[in-house]
Amino acid sequence: MTVTIFVPRDAAALAVGADRVAKAIETEIAARGLDARIVRNGSRGMLWLEPLVEVRTDHGRIAYGPVRPADVASLFDAGFLEGGAHPLCHGPTHDIPYYASQTRLTFSRCGVTDPLSIEDYRHYQGLTGLTKAISMTPAEIVSQVTDSGLRGRGGAGFPTGIKWKTVMDAAGPQKYIVCNADEGDSATFADRMIMEGDPFVLIEGMAIAGIATGATKGYVYIRSEYPHAIKTMDEAIRIARQNGMLGPSVLGSAYAFDMEVRSGAGAYVCGEETSLLNSLEGKRGIVRAKPPLPALQGFLGRPTVVNNVMSLASVPVILDRGPEFYRDFGMGRSRGTIPIQIAGNVKYGGLYEVAFGLTLGEIVEKIGGGTASGRPVKAVQVGGPLGAYFPVSMFDTPFDYEAFAARDGLIGHAGITVFDDTVDMLKQARFAMEFCAIESCGKCTPCRIGSTRGVETADKIARGIEPEKNKVLLADLCNTMKFGSLCALGGFTPYPVMSAMTHFPEDFSPAPVVEAAE
Amino acid sequence: MNLHMPVPDIDARTLAIVNELKGLEGPLLPILHEIQAEFGYVPEDCLPVIARELNLSRAEVHGVVTFYHDYRRHPAGRHVLKLCQAEACQSMGSDAVAAKVKALLGIDFHETTEDGAVTLEPVYCLGLCSTAPAAMLDGEVHGRLDDDAIADLVAEARR
Ligand SMILES: Cc1cc2nc3c(=O)[nH]c(=O)nc-3n(C[C@H](O)[C@H](O)[C@H](O)COP(=O)(O)O)c2cc1C
Ligand code: SF4
Ligand code: FES
Ligand code: FES
């Protein structure tokens, strides 16, 4: 019987040599005359083990990693096609504690299947949500999404069902589903992993959104920094069309829905939904004032759902298993699961899908295993470049929208960057201002000019020039940006800056420069 | 990429690209991406053609080209090396990686080596934040950049 070997095609695996490993395995199979084939799957999300090679055996799939091309011959020598013992062997993938302790709803298939195999997709419960949706009324679909408690995973946490209802109720000959796959936040890659590892689930989610709201056309706006995701989504859409998942009659129903991929052009601000719509229309990515809401006047002025990849990719499982099933996970007003992306200076970096409610400390220390460098953790930035820096003393904060807001932070797209004690928080505050200055769309003065002043002010503090006065000035600038900016780029840049100043004051009082003796 | 393509050819190629894509809803970004793929940058001479065909002013097209970091106004080197400088990579020493690469290539960010081999650019996140520090060479991804990997990357870029 042909043995199946899995070597991920996820960009993070490719970045650490998965293609070279696949090639070495192929060579070895040929040289030894073995009956085996390679499937290029998505990633399981245990990124510290990438390239993570799996072999399907009678005892389930056995994991080996991180595999270098030079390890391949020894794997075959150890009988890895039968799951043989080897220093790189981790036993059955499903029993690895990092994997076994997750609640994989949105990511149930990612890393398991061949991302572009519609047979695999069906075999692992794909299309059941869409099939159920087709048998419901649009209003029923919308109320299921509302009842699930799903909130937008792009950052703002707005209830997805309520957004859909606005679009469903809006009149218009043409409505749109726009998927926000701009994923510009550092420490985030969940959208990328789904698009590369289980693209059909996003297509299914968008088709359900289309049926629910009366939209027949969808766009996935993917950042240009993700060429692999763009390519995989393009191919998946073509395959979905061939298989009747998209087109004039979705799965043979009376509903029409089709979609296409659009590539961004390297502007962080285009992740903001109105900037994204301008960009999609072929304009400068300037943020629009709201109202009008995109739900009523979005793409080309027509009713439009703008949702993050994770929001849309979570809909199929909600329709399949029911809103109560999803809602029963989580805490407070944060329902369901959240794919936490653990990144930076951390031992076990990766994607960890779990119900809301773990504390930050559990995520960083228990799951992440502390720093990669082995030094003490000093700060953790949660929610990307607009998110606050948390000190270890605040590790009791539960992963929940409201709990983070109450501590002057945000969970954003659920990315976490761990820093060890060598980090200079004044430098991080300066970077937050610099990033805002580079990426500002230019519409608001506090964002455009304030951020540049912020960089200069941080530089003065670093050089010991009137530090007390300049710290007050930096806080003032933050205040002006917070209240005088149209969108969260200018409005939230104060979070990383102020949290750095508040929680790590020692880094803002550099030792005065010792003047050379006269 | 032919840097000395005569203007009539640029016009003709631009027109062909515009005609192929102008039926899309919001065709300008796809057109500019295609033009950059064709010429390696967005030549000034394309702009009047695009403006005319899409019924836009030249200033509008110019405004769009200059808004986005991706669009080049001038040809780049044969290879483009992008080093991630965002927070997760910072936590894993992206500053030091950048300093080493700059020293090996003898250029700063936004510069091209004298032999025209490599253009060096910063990028803010490649979605490889758990295999940091990360880089992209002509669309190929690289992670966990240690000294050996940096040397390999620079050697590859110099080719
Ligand atoms: C500067 C800025 C960048 C943003 N980047 C993204 C992004 O990359 N992806 C995303 O889904 N939402 C992003 N957002 C949030 C979007 O504006 C919007 O809230 C989201 O796409 C709505 O989808 P959701 O309700 O499914 O979260 C960003 C917002 C701002 C202000
Ligand atoms: S806050 Fe900044 S990015 Fe947002 S609209 Fe204003 S200028 Fe543009
Ligand atoms: S996106 Fe939330 S305020 Fe602009
Ligand atoms: S921060 Fe460098 S790849 Fe994300």
PDB file of C-alpha atoms in Angstrom, chain A residues 101-349:
ATOM      1  CA  SER A 101      -5.014  20.844  24.298  1.00  0.00           C
ATOM      2  CA  GLN A 102      -6.517  23.078  21.589  1.00  0.00           C
ATOM      3  CA  THR A 103     -10.134  23.448  20.543  1.00  0.00           C
ATOM      4  CA  ARG A 104      -9.812  23.480  16.802  1.00  0.00           C
ATOM      5  CA  LEU A 105     -13.070  24.667  15.276  1.00  0.00           C
ATOM      6  CA  THR A 106     -11.983  27.173  12.615  1.00  0.00           C
ATOM      7  CA  PHE A 107      -8.687  25.348  12.074  1.00  0.00           C
ATOM      8  CA  SER A 108     -10.089  21.805  12.268  1.00  0.00           C
ATOM      9  CA  ARG A 109      -8.759  20.861   8.834  1.00  0.00           C
ATOM     10  CA  CYS A 110      -5.711  23.112   8.588  1.00  0.00           C
ATOM     11  CA  GLY A 111      -2.621  20.938   8.405  1.00  0.00           C
ATOM     12  CA  VAL A 112      -4.722  17.799   8.158  1.00  0.00           C
ATOM     13  CA  THR A 113      -5.809  17.952   4.525  1.00  0.00           C
ATOM     14  CA  ASP A 114      -4.394  18.696   1.121  1.00  0.00           C
ATOM     15  CA  PRO A 115      -5.573  22.340   0.926  1.00  0.00           C
ATOM     16  CA  LEU A 116      -6.611  22.064  -2.719  1.00  0.00           C
ATOM     17  CA  SER A 117      -8.359  18.700  -2.534  1.00  0.00           C
ATOM     18  CA  ILE A 118     -12.111  19.132  -2.569  1.00  0.00           C
ATOM     19  CA  GLU A 119     -12.410  15.406  -1.748  1.00  0.00           C
ATOM     20  CA  ASP A 120     -10.378  15.937   1.425  1.00  0.00           C
ATOM     21  CA  TYR A 121     -12.505  18.955   2.194  1.00  0.00           C
ATOM     22  CA  ARG A 122     -15.742  16.995   1.947  1.00  0.00           C
ATOM     23  CA  HIS A 123     -14.276  14.054   3.831  1.00  0.00           C
ATOM     24  CA  TYR A 124     -13.459  16.267   6.820  1.00  0.00           C
ATOM     25  CA  GLN A 125     -16.927  17.848   7.214  1.00  0.00           C
ATOM     26  CA  GLY A 126     -16.481  20.550   4.591  1.00  0.00           C
ATOM     27  CA  LEU A 127     -19.549  21.987   2.854  1.00  0.00           C
ATOM     28  CA  THR A 128     -21.975  20.808   5.546  1.00  0.00           C
ATOM     29  CA  GLY A 129     -22.453  24.400   6.774  1.00  0.00           C
ATOM     30  CA  LEU A 130     -23.141  25.694   3.273  1.00  0.00           C
ATOM     31  CA  THR A 131     -25.504  22.813   2.561  1.00  0.00           C
ATOM     32  CA  LYS A 132     -27.496  23.660   5.692  1.00  0.00           C
ATOM     33  CA  ALA A 133     -27.466  27.371   4.831  1.00  0.00           C
ATOM     34  CA  ILE A 134     -29.016  26.660   1.438  1.00  0.00           C
ATOM     35  CA  SER A 135     -31.968  24.996   3.149  1.00  0.00           C
ATOM     36  CA  MET A 136     -32.574  27.984   5.443  1.00  0.00           C
ATOM     37  CA  THR A 137     -33.980  31.454   4.848  1.00  0.00           C
ATOM     38  CA  PRO A 138     -31.457  34.305   4.829  1.00  0.00           C
ATOM     39  CA  ALA A 139     -32.950  35.617   8.056  1.00  0.00           C
ATOM     40  CA  GLU A 140     -32.422  32.230   9.717  1.00  0.00           C
ATOM     41  CA  ILE A 141     -28.768  32.165   8.669  1.00  0.00           C
ATOM     42  CA  VAL A 142     -28.239  35.664  10.009  1.00  0.00           C
ATOM     43  CA  SER A 143     -29.874  34.841  13.325  1.00  0.00           C
ATOM     44  CA  GLN A 144     -27.710  31.729  13.715  1.00  0.00           C
ATOM     45  CA  VAL A 145     -24.595  33.843  13.230  1.00  0.00           C
ATOM     46  CA  THR A 146     -25.933  36.444  15.674  1.00  0.00           C
ATOM     47  CA  ASP A 147     -26.841  33.767  18.235  1.00  0.00           C
ATOM     48  CA  SER A 148     -23.383  32.223  18.022  1.00  0.00           C
ATOM     49  CA  GLY A 149     -21.974  35.406  19.539  1.00  0.00           C
ATOM     50  CA  LEU A 150     -19.319  35.618  16.809  1.00  0.00           C
ATOM     51  CA  ARG A 151     -17.563  38.987  16.862  1.00  0.00           C
ATOM     52  CA  GLY A 152     -15.351  40.332  14.110  1.00  0.00           C
ATOM     53  CA  ARG A 153     -11.861  38.887  14.372  1.00  0.00           C
ATOM     54  CA  GLY A 154     -10.244  41.762  12.437  1.00  0.00           C
ATOM     55  CA  GLY A 155      -9.783  43.786  15.591  1.00  0.00           C
ATOM     56  CA  ALA A 156     -12.854  45.858  16.379  1.00  0.00           C
ATOM     57  CA  GLY A 157     -14.908  42.910  17.670  1.00  0.00           C
ATOM     58  CA  PHE A 158     -18.188  44.047  16.138  1.00  0.00           C
ATOM     59  CA  PRO A 159     -20.929  41.361  16.158  1.00  0.00           C
ATOM     60  CA  THR A 160     -20.861  39.682  12.751  1.00  0.00           C
ATOM     61  CA  GLY A 161     -24.564  38.801  12.693  1.00  0.00           C
ATOM     62  CA  ILE A 162     -25.602  42.423  13.233  1.00  0.00           C
ATOM     63  CA  LYS A 163     -23.408  43.578  10.362  1.00  0.00           C
ATOM     64  CA  TRP A 164     -24.912  40.911   8.109  1.00  0.00           C
ATOM     65  CA  LYS A 165     -28.449  41.918   9.106  1.00  0.00           C
ATOM     66  CA  THR A 166     -27.808  45.518   8.041  1.00  0.00           C
ATOM     67  CA  VAL A 167     -26.668  44.332   4.625  1.00  0.00           C
ATOM     68  CA  MET A 168     -29.493  41.802   4.348  1.00  0.00           C
ATOM     69  CA  ASP A 169     -32.037  44.540   5.044  1.00  0.00           C
ATOM     70  CA  ALA A 170     -30.389  47.061   2.697  1.00  0.00           C
ATOM     71  CA  ALA A 171     -31.981  47.448  -0.721  1.00  0.00           C
ATOM     72  CA  GLY A 172     -29.775  47.324  -3.771  1.00  0.00           C
ATOM     73  CA  PRO A 173     -29.460  45.495  -7.062  1.00  0.00           C
ATOM     74  CA  GLN A 174     -25.872  44.500  -6.299  1.00  0.00           C
ATOM     75  CA  LYS A 175     -24.370  43.757  -2.882  1.00  0.00           C
ATOM     76  CA  TYR A 176     -20.889  42.529  -2.048  1.00  0.00           C
ATOM     77  CA  ILE A 177     -18.963  40.376   0.418  1.00  0.00           C
ATOM     78  CA  VAL A 178     -15.467  41.753   0.891  1.00  0.00           C
ATOM     79  CA  CYS A 179     -13.032  39.652   2.830  1.00  0.00           C
ATOM     80  CA  ASN A 180     -10.345  41.622   4.611  1.00  0.00           C
ATOM     81  CA  ALA A 181      -7.158  39.576   4.204  1.00  0.00           C
ATOM     82  CA  ASP A 182      -4.804  42.502   4.630  1.00  0.00           C
ATOM     83  CA  GLU A 183      -3.435  41.032   7.895  1.00  0.00           C
ATOM     84  CA  GLY A 184      -0.783  43.689   8.415  1.00  0.00           C
ATOM     85  CA  ASP A 185      -0.300  43.349  12.177  1.00  0.00           C
ATOM     86  CA  SER A 186       3.025  41.992  13.293  1.00  0.00           C
ATOM     87  CA  ALA A 187       2.602  38.655  15.129  1.00  0.00           C
ATOM     88  CA  THR A 188      -0.451  37.675  13.096  1.00  0.00           C
ATOM     89  CA  PHE A 189      -0.620  34.937  10.493  1.00  0.00           C
ATOM     90  CA  ALA A 190      -3.903  33.116  11.168  1.00  0.00           C
ATOM     91  CA  ASP A 191      -5.496  34.487   7.990  1.00  0.00           C
ATOM     92  CA  ARG A 192      -2.470  33.485   5.969  1.00  0.00           C
ATOM     93  CA  MET A 193      -2.481  29.980   7.430  1.00  0.00           C
ATOM     94  CA  ILE A 194      -6.153  29.411   6.589  1.00  0.00           C
ATOM     95  CA  MET A 195      -5.782  30.767   3.054  1.00  0.00           C
ATOM     96  CA  GLU A 196      -2.773  28.527   2.455  1.00  0.00           C
ATOM     97  CA  GLY A 197      -3.926  25.555   4.516  1.00  0.00           C
ATOM     98  CA  ASP A 198      -7.723  25.362   4.147  1.00  0.00           C
ATOM     99  CA  PRO A 199      -8.845  27.903   1.538  1.00  0.00           C
ATOM    100  CA  PHE A 200     -12.199  26.222   0.882  1.00  0.00           C
ATOM    101  CA  VAL A 201     -13.410  27.088   4.381  1.00  0.00           C
ATOM    102  CA  LEU A 202     -13.055  30.792   3.560  1.00  0.00           C
ATOM    103  CA  ILE A 203     -14.830  30.305   0.242  1.00  0.00           C
ATOM    104  CA  GLU A 204     -17.596  28.414   2.039  1.00  0.00           C
ATOM    105  CA  GLY A 205     -17.920  31.174   4.638  1.00  0.00           C
ATOM    106  CA  MET A 206     -18.125  33.850   1.970  1.00  0.00           C
ATOM    107  CA  ALA A 207     -20.730  31.899   0.006  1.00  0.00           C
ATOM    108  CA  ILE A 208     -22.830  31.581   3.172  1.00  0.00           C
ATOM    109  CA  ALA A 209     -22.446  35.333   3.783  1.00  0.00           C
ATOM    110  CA  GLY A 210     -23.565  35.963   0.202  1.00  0.00           C
ATOM    111  CA  ILE A 211     -26.650  33.791   0.541  1.00  0.00           C
ATOM    112  CA  ALA A 212     -27.542  35.377   3.884  1.00  0.00           C
ATOM    113  CA  THR A 213     -27.263  38.962   2.696  1.00  0.00           C
ATOM    114  CA  GLY A 214     -28.253  38.702  -0.954  1.00  0.00           C
ATOM    115  CA  ALA A 215     -24.737  39.460  -2.211  1.00  0.00           C
ATOM    116  CA  THR A 216     -23.698  37.616  -5.349  1.00  0.00           C
ATOM    117  CA  LYS A 217     -20.142  38.844  -5.683  1.00  0.00           C
ATOM    118  CA  GLY A 218     -17.193  38.568  -3.330  1.00  0.00           C
ATOM    119  CA  TYR A 219     -13.643  39.877  -3.191  1.00  0.00           C
ATOM    120  CA  VAL A 220     -10.744  38.690  -1.055  1.00  0.00           C
ATOM    121  CA  TYR A 221      -8.317  41.568  -0.614  1.00  0.00           C
ATOM    122  CA  ILE A 222      -4.990  39.895   0.225  1.00  0.00           C
ATOM    123  CA  ARG A 223      -1.860  41.852   1.094  1.00  0.00           C
ATOM    124  CA  SER A 224       0.876  41.608  -1.517  1.00  0.00           C
ATOM    125  CA  GLU A 225       3.328  40.386   1.132  1.00  0.00           C
ATOM    126  CA  TYR A 226       1.464  37.046   0.936  1.00  0.00           C
ATOM    127  CA  PRO A 227       2.225  35.698  -2.570  1.00  0.00           C
ATOM    128  CA  HIS A 228       1.678  32.076  -1.475  1.00  0.00           C
ATOM    129  CA  ALA A 229      -1.746  32.829  -0.018  1.00  0.00           C
ATOM    130  CA  ILE A 230      -2.723  34.728  -3.163  1.00  0.00           C
ATOM    131  CA  LYS A 231      -1.742  31.801  -5.343  1.00  0.00           C
ATOM    132  CA  THR A 232      -3.483  29.186  -3.203  1.00  0.00           C
ATOM    133  CA  MET A 233      -6.701  31.228  -2.944  1.00  0.00           C
ATOM    134  CA  ASP A 234      -6.707  31.784  -6.707  1.00  0.00           C
ATOM    135  CA  GLU A 235      -6.392  28.060  -7.365  1.00  0.00           C
ATOM    136  CA  ALA A 236      -8.966  27.168  -4.711  1.00  0.00           C
ATOM    137  CA  ILE A 237     -11.507  29.555  -6.235  1.00  0.00           C
ATOM    138  CA  ARG A 238     -10.970  28.001  -9.654  1.00  0.00           C
ATOM    139  CA  ILE A 239     -11.443  24.497  -8.213  1.00  0.00           C
ATOM    140  CA  ALA A 240     -14.518  25.608  -6.240  1.00  0.00           C
ATOM    141  CA  ARG A 241     -16.032  26.967  -9.440  1.00  0.00           C
ATOM    142  CA  GLN A 242     -15.346  23.706 -11.291  1.00  0.00           C
ATOM    143  CA  ASN A 243     -17.056  21.809  -8.494  1.00  0.00           C
ATOM    144  CA  GLY A 244     -20.154  23.986  -8.358  1.00  0.00           C
ATOM    145  CA  MET A 245     -19.330  25.529  -4.994  1.00  0.00           C
ATOM    146  CA  LEU A 246     -19.240  28.910  -6.702  1.00  0.00           C
ATOM    147  CA  GLY A 247     -21.061  30.159  -9.779  1.00  0.00           C
ATOM    148  CA  PRO A 248     -24.616  30.775 -10.984  1.00  0.00           C
ATOM    149  CA  SER A 249     -26.018  27.932  -8.890  1.00  0.00           C
ATOM    150  CA  VAL A 250     -24.144  27.329  -5.639  1.00  0.00           C
ATOM    151  CA  LEU A 251     -24.214  23.559  -4.942  1.00  0.00           C
ATOM    152  CA  GLY A 252     -27.125  23.275  -7.346  1.00  0.00           C
ATOM    153  CA  SER A 253     -29.269  25.801  -5.453  1.00  0.00           C
ATOM    154  CA  ALA A 254     -31.085  28.883  -6.721  1.00  0.00           C
ATOM    155  CA  TYR A 255     -28.357  31.071  -5.193  1.00  0.00           C
ATOM    156  CA  ALA A 256     -25.563  32.592  -7.269  1.00  0.00           C
ATOM    157  CA  PHE A 257     -22.227  33.562  -5.760  1.00  0.00           C
ATOM    158  CA  ASP A 258     -18.793  34.084  -7.251  1.00  0.00           C
ATOM    159  CA  MET A 259     -15.627  35.689  -6.006  1.00  0.00           C
ATOM    160  CA  GLU A 260     -12.127  36.782  -6.944  1.00  0.00           C
ATOM    161  CA  VAL A 261      -8.826  37.649  -5.322  1.00  0.00           C
ATOM    162  CA  ARG A 262      -7.399  41.170  -5.329  1.00  0.00           C
ATOM    163  CA  SER A 263      -3.883  41.960  -4.258  1.00  0.00           C
ATOM    164  CA  GLY A 264      -3.027  44.867  -1.991  1.00  0.00           C
ATOM    165  CA  ALA A 265      -0.048  47.081  -2.711  1.00  0.00           C
ATOM    166  CA  GLY A 266       1.895  47.391   0.504  1.00  0.00           C
ATOM    167  CA  ALA A 267      -0.127  49.862   2.567  1.00  0.00           C
ATOM    168  CA  TYR A 268      -0.856  48.886   6.185  1.00  0.00           C
ATOM    169  CA  VAL A 269      -3.741  51.343   6.429  1.00  0.00           C
ATOM    170  CA  CYS A 270      -5.602  49.435   3.706  1.00  0.00           C
ATOM    171  CA  GLY A 271      -6.531  46.929   6.408  1.00  0.00           C
ATOM    172  CA  GLU A 272      -8.911  49.595   7.715  1.00  0.00           C
ATOM    173  CA  GLU A 273     -12.159  48.677   6.051  1.00  0.00           C
ATOM    174  CA  THR A 274     -12.997  51.964   4.298  1.00  0.00           C
ATOM    175  CA  SER A 275      -9.415  52.440   3.137  1.00  0.00           C
ATOM    176  CA  LEU A 276      -9.579  48.879   1.807  1.00  0.00           C
ATOM    177  CA  LEU A 277     -12.760  49.675  -0.126  1.00  0.00           C
ATOM    178  CA  ASN A 278     -11.141  52.737  -1.686  1.00  0.00           C
ATOM    179  CA  SER A 279      -8.157  50.620  -2.631  1.00  0.00           C
ATOM    180  CA  LEU A 280     -10.402  47.947  -4.139  1.00  0.00           C
ATOM    181  CA  GLU A 281     -12.078  50.657  -6.198  1.00  0.00           C
ATOM    182  CA  GLY A 282      -8.662  51.661  -7.530  1.00  0.00           C
ATOM    183  CA  LYS A 283      -8.222  54.782  -5.421  1.00  0.00           C
ATOM    184  CA  ARG A 284      -5.683  55.950  -2.874  1.00  0.00           C
ATOM    185  CA  GLY A 285      -6.235  54.076   0.370  1.00  0.00           C
ATOM    186  CA  ILE A 286      -7.546  57.087   2.255  1.00  0.00           C
ATOM    187  CA  VAL A 287      -9.846  56.321   5.183  1.00  0.00           C
ATOM    188  CA  ARG A 288     -13.478  57.376   4.675  1.00  0.00           C
ATOM    189  CA  ALA A 289     -15.490  59.108   7.376  1.00  0.00           C
ATOM    190  CA  LYS A 290     -18.306  56.958   8.807  1.00  0.00           C
ATOM    191  CA  PRO A 291     -21.262  57.254   8.304  1.00  0.00           C
ATOM    192  CA  PRO A 292     -22.115  56.130   5.746  1.00  0.00           C
ATOM    193  CA  LEU A 293     -21.432  52.607   6.979  1.00  0.00           C
ATOM    194  CA  PRO A 294     -19.832  50.238   4.461  1.00  0.00           C
ATOM    195  CA  ALA A 295     -22.784  47.940   5.155  1.00  0.00           C
ATOM    196  CA  LEU A 296     -25.007  50.506   3.428  1.00  0.00           C
ATOM    197  CA  GLN A 297     -22.607  52.291   1.084  1.00  0.00           C
ATOM    198  CA  GLY A 298     -19.498  50.191   0.697  1.00  0.00           C
ATOM    199  CA  PHE A 299     -17.781  48.953  -2.449  1.00  0.00           C
ATOM    200  CA  LEU A 300     -18.761  51.260  -5.325  1.00  0.00           C
ATOM    201  CA  GLY A 301     -21.309  52.825  -2.958  1.00  0.00           C
ATOM    202  CA  ARG A 302     -23.290  49.601  -2.656  1.00  0.00           C
ATOM    203  CA  PRO A 303     -24.227  47.535   0.422  1.00  0.00           C
ATOM    204  CA  THR A 304     -21.159  45.563   1.462  1.00  0.00           C
ATOM    205  CA  VAL A 305     -20.162  43.153   4.209  1.00  0.00           C
ATOM    206  CA  VAL A 306     -16.521  43.693   5.145  1.00  0.00           C
ATOM    207  CA  ASN A 307     -15.306  40.861   7.338  1.00  0.00           C
ATOM    208  CA  ASN A 308     -11.975  39.509   8.422  1.00  0.00           C
ATOM    209  CA  VAL A 309     -10.835  36.096   7.128  1.00  0.00           C
ATOM    210  CA  MET A 310     -11.249  34.496  10.569  1.00  0.00           C
ATOM    211  CA  SER A 311     -14.784  35.836  10.999  1.00  0.00           C
ATOM    212  CA  LEU A 312     -15.862  34.374   7.657  1.00  0.00           C
ATOM    213  CA  ALA A 313     -13.945  31.117   8.099  1.00  0.00           C
ATOM    214  CA  SER A 314     -15.658  30.546  11.457  1.00  0.00           C
ATOM    215  CA  VAL A 315     -19.146  30.683   9.942  1.00  0.00           C
ATOM    216  CA  PRO A 316     -19.219  27.199   8.333  1.00  0.00           C
ATOM    217  CA  VAL A 317     -18.664  25.406  11.654  1.00  0.00           C
ATOM    218  CA  ILE A 318     -21.321  27.585  13.310  1.00  0.00           C
ATOM    219  CA  LEU A 319     -23.880  26.642  10.668  1.00  0.00           C
ATOM    220  CA  ASP A 320     -22.782  23.013  10.769  1.00  0.00           C
ATOM    221  CA  ARG A 321     -22.773  22.470  14.543  1.00  0.00           C
ATOM    222  CA  GLY A 322     -25.277  25.151  15.532  1.00  0.00           C
ATOM    223  CA  PRO A 323     -24.916  28.518  17.266  1.00  0.00           C
ATOM    224  CA  GLU A 324     -25.157  27.049  20.801  1.00  0.00           C
ATOM    225  CA  PHE A 325     -22.239  24.735  20.168  1.00  0.00           C
ATOM    226  CA  TYR A 326     -20.028  27.682  19.249  1.00  0.00           C
ATOM    227  CA  ARG A 327     -21.412  30.074  21.874  1.00  0.00           C
ATOM    228  CA  ASP A 328     -20.795  27.602  24.682  1.00  0.00           C
ATOM    229  CA  PHE A 329     -17.053  28.190  24.355  1.00  0.00           C
ATOM    230  CA  GLY A 330     -15.550  31.387  25.734  1.00  0.00           C
ATOM    231  CA  MET A 331     -16.181  33.879  28.515  1.00  0.00           C
ATOM    232  CA  GLY A 332     -18.254  37.025  29.032  1.00  0.00           C
ATOM    233  CA  ARG A 333     -19.111  38.630  25.733  1.00  0.00           C
ATOM    234  CA  SER A 334     -16.209  36.901  23.962  1.00  0.00           C
ATOM    235  CA  ARG A 335     -17.805  33.742  22.635  1.00  0.00           C
ATOM    236  CA  GLY A 336     -16.349  30.807  20.755  1.00  0.00           C
ATOM    237  CA  THR A 337     -12.711  30.168  20.018  1.00  0.00           C
ATOM    238  CA  ILE A 338      -9.865  32.458  19.064  1.00  0.00           C
ATOM    239  CA  PRO A 339      -6.775  31.433  17.112  1.00  0.00           C
ATOM    240  CA  ILE A 340      -4.019  32.965  19.208  1.00  0.00           C
ATOM    241  CA  GLN A 341      -0.794  33.585  17.348  1.00  0.00           C
ATOM    242  CA  ILE A 342       2.196  33.280  19.644  1.00  0.00           C
ATOM    243  CA  ALA A 343       5.229  34.958  18.114  1.00  0.00           C
ATOM    244  CA  GLY A 344       8.515  36.702  18.615  1.00  0.00           C
ATOM    245  CA  ASN A 345      11.013  35.655  21.246  1.00  0.00           C
ATOM    246  CA  VAL A 346       9.135  32.578  22.417  1.00  0.00           C
ATOM    247  CA  LYS A 347      10.099  28.929  22.689  1.00  0.00           C
ATOM    248  CA  TYR A 348       6.948  27.345  21.246  1.00  0.00           C
ATOM    249  CA  GLY A 349       5.743  29.865  18.709  1.00  0.00           C
TER     250      GLY A 349
END
